[in-house]
mmCIF file of C-alpha atoms in Angstrom:
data_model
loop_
_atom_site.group_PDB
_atom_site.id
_atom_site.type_symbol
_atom_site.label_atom_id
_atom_site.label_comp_id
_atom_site.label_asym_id
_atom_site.label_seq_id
_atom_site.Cartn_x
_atom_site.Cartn_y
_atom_site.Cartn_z
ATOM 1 C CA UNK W 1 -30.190 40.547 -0.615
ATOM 2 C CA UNK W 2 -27.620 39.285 1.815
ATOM 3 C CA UNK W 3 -25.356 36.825 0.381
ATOM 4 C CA UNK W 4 -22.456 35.746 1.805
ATOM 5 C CA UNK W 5 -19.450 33.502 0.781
ATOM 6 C CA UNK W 6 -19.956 29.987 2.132
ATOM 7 C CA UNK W 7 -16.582 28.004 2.576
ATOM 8 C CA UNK W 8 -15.541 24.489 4.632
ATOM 9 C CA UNK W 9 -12.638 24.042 6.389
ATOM 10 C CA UNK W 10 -11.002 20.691 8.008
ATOM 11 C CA UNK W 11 -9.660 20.668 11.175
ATOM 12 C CA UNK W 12 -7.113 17.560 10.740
ATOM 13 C CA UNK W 13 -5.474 15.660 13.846
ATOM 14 C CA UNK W 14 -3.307 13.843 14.495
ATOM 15 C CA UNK W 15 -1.326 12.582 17.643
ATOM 16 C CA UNK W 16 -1.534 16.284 18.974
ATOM 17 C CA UNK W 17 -0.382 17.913 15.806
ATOM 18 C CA UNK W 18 -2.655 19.858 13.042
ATOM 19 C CA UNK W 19 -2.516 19.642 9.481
ATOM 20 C CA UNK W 20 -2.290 23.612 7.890
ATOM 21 C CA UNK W 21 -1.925 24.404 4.593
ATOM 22 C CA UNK W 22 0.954 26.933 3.307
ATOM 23 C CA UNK W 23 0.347 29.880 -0.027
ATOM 24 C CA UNK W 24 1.660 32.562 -0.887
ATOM 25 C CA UNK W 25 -0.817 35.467 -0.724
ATOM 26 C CA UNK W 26 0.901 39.187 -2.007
ATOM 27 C CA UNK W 27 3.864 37.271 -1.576
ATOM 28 C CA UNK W 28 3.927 36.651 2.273
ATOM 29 C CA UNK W 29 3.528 32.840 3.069
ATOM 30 C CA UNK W 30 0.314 32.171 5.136
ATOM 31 C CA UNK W 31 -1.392 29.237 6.896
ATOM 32 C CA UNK W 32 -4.905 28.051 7.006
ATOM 33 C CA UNK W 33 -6.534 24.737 7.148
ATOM 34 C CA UNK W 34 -7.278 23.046 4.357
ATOM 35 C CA UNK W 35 -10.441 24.972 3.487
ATOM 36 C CA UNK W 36 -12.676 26.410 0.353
ATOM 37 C CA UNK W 37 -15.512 27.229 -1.130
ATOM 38 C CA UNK W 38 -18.915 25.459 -1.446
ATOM 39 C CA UNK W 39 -19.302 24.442 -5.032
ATOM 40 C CA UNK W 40 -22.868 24.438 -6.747
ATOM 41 C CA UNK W 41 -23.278 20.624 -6.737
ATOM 42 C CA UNK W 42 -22.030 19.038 -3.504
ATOM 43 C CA UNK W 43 -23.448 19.094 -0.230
ATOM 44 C CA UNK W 44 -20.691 20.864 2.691
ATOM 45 C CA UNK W 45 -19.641 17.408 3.865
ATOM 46 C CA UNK W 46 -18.526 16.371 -0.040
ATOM 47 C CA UNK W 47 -17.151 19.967 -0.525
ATOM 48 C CA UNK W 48 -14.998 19.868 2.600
ATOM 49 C CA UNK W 49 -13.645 15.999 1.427
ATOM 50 C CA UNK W 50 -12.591 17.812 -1.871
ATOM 51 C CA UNK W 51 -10.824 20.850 -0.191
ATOM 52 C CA UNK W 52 -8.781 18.130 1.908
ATOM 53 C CA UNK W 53 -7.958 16.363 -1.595
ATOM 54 C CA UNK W 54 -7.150 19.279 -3.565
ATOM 55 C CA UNK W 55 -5.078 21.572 -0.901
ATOM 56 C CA UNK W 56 -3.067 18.031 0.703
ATOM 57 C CA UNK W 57 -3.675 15.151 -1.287
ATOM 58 C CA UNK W 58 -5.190 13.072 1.538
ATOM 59 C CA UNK W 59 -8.420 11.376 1.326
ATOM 60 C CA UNK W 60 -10.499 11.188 4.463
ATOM 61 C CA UNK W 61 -13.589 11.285 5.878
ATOM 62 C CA UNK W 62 -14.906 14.210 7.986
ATOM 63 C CA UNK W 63 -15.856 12.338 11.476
ATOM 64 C CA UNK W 64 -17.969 15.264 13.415
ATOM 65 C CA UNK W 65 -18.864 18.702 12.645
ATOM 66 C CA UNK W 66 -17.096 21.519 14.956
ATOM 67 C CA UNK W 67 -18.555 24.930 13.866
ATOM 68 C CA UNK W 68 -20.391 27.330 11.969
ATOM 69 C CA UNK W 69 -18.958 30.878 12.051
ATOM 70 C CA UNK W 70 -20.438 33.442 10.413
ATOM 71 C CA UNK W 71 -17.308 36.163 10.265
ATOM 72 C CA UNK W 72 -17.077 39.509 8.139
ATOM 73 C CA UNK W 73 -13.740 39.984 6.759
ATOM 74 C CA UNK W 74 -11.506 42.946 6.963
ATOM 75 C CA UNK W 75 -12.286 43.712 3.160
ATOM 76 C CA UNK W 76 -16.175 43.608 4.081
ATOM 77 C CA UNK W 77 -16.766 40.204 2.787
ATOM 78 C CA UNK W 78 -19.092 38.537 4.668
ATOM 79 C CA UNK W 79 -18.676 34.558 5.407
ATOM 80 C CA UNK W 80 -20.311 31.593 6.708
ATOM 81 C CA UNK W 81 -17.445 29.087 7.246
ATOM 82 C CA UNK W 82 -18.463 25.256 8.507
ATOM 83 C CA UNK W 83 -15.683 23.431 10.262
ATOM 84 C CA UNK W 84 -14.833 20.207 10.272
ATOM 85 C CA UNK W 85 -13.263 17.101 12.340
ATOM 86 C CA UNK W 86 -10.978 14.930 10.781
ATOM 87 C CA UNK W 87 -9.033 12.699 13.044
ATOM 88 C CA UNK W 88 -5.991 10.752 11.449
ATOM 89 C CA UNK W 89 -4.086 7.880 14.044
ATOM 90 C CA UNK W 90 -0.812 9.459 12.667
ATOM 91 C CA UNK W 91 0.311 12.415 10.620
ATOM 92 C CA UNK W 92 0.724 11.791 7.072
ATOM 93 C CA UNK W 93 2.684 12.311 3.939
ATOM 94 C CA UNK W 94 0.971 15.260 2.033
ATOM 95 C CA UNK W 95 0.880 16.257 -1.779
ATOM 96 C CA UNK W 96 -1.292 19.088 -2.521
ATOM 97 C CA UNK W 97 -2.872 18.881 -5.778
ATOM 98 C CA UNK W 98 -4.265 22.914 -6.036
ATOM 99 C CA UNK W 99 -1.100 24.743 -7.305
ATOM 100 C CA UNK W 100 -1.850 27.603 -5.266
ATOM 101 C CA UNK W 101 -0.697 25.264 -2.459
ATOM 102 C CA UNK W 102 2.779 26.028 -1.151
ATOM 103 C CA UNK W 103 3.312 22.970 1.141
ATOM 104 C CA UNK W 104 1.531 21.582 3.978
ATOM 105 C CA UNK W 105 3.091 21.854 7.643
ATOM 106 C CA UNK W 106 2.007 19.335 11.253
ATOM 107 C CA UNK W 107 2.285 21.978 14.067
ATOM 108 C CA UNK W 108 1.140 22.035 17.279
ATOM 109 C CA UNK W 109 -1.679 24.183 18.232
ATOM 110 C CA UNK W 110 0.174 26.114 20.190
ATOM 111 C CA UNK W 111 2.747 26.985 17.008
ATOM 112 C CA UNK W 112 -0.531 27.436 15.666
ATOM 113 C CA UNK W 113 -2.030 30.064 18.352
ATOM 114 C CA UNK W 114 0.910 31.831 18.334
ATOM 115 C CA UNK W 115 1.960 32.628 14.001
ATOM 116 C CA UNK W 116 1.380 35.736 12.842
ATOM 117 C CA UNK W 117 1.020 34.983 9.269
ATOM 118 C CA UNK W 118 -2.511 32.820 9.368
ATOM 119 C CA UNK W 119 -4.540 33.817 6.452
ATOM 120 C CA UNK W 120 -7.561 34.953 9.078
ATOM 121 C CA UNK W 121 -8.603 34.642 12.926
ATOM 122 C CA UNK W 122 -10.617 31.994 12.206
ATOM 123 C CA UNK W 123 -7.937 29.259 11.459
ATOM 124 C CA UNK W 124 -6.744 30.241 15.421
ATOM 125 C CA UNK W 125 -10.346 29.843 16.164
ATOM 126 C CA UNK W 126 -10.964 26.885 14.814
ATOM 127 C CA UNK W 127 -8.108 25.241 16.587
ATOM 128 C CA UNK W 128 -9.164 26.867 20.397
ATOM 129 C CA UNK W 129 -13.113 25.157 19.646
ATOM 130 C CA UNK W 130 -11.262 22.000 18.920
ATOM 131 C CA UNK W 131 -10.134 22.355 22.238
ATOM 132 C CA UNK W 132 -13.572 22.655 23.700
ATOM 133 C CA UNK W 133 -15.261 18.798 24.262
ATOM 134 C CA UNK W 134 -18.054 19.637 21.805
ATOM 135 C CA UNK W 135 -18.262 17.786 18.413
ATOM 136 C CA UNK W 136 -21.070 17.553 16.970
ATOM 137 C CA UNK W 137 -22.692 14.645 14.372
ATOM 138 C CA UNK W 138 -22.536 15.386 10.351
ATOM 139 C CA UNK W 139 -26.519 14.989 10.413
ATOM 140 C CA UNK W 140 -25.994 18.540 11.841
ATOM 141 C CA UNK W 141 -25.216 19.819 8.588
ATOM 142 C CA UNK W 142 -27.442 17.207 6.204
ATOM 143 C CA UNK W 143 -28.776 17.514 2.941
ATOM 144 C CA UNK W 144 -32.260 17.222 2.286
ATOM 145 C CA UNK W 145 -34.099 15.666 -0.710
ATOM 146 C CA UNK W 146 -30.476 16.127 -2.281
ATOM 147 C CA UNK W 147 -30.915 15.009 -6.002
ATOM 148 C CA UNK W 148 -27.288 14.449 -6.919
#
């Protein structure tokens, strides 16, 4: 049976800058956005809130859904990875509470675009379909007859 790894990220904005996340992965410093894995007992919107929490320390709200990309890593490791909007007015202070969090940088998505140490293509690839007009509402990505 097929089962691959299903993860949220949160593509954060603000005033034409993005929110990544820094670690340190076989000691080279990478980006990504703040992003994770589904836990058993929250739906993707509540487990992409908590990924924002734990990797930067800010609260907010996912406002749309972006994308759903099913990718196969380069060590065979198959993914489905739902992104999300989160638009900020300005950027803001960050504190990452996961200690496997270096720091937390506001680039431009062109800085973005252009690093060579992002953890995989799809935190470029996230950024170019936040480019494209299409959002898409939360109910998207709904629970159903969700008991907790």
């Amino acid at each position: 049976m097929f089962k691959p790894h299903v993860t949220v990220a949160c593509v954060v904005h603000a005033n034409g800058k993005f929110l990544v996340v820094e670690e340190t992965i076989n000691g080279k410093k990478l980006w990504n956005q703040p992003a994770g894995h589904l836990e058993a007992d929250e739906t993707l919107v509540q487990a992409a809130e908590r990924e924002l929490w734990e990797e930067t320390g800010i609260r907010a709200n996912p406002q749309s859904f972006l994308r759903m990309h099913q990718w196969i890593a380069p060590d065979k490791t198959p993914f489905l990875r739902f992104a999300f909007v989160i638009e900020l007015k300005e950027p803001v202070a960050t504190a990452p509470q996961d200690d496997d969090i270096d720091c937390c940088h506001w680039l431009t998505a062109d800085e973005i675009l252009q690093s060579d140490n992002l953890r995989s293509p799809l935190v470029a690839e996230s950024i170019r379909c936040y480019q494209q007009p299409e959002r898409y509402s939360l109910d998207l990505v709904g629970s159903f007859n969700w008991p907790l």
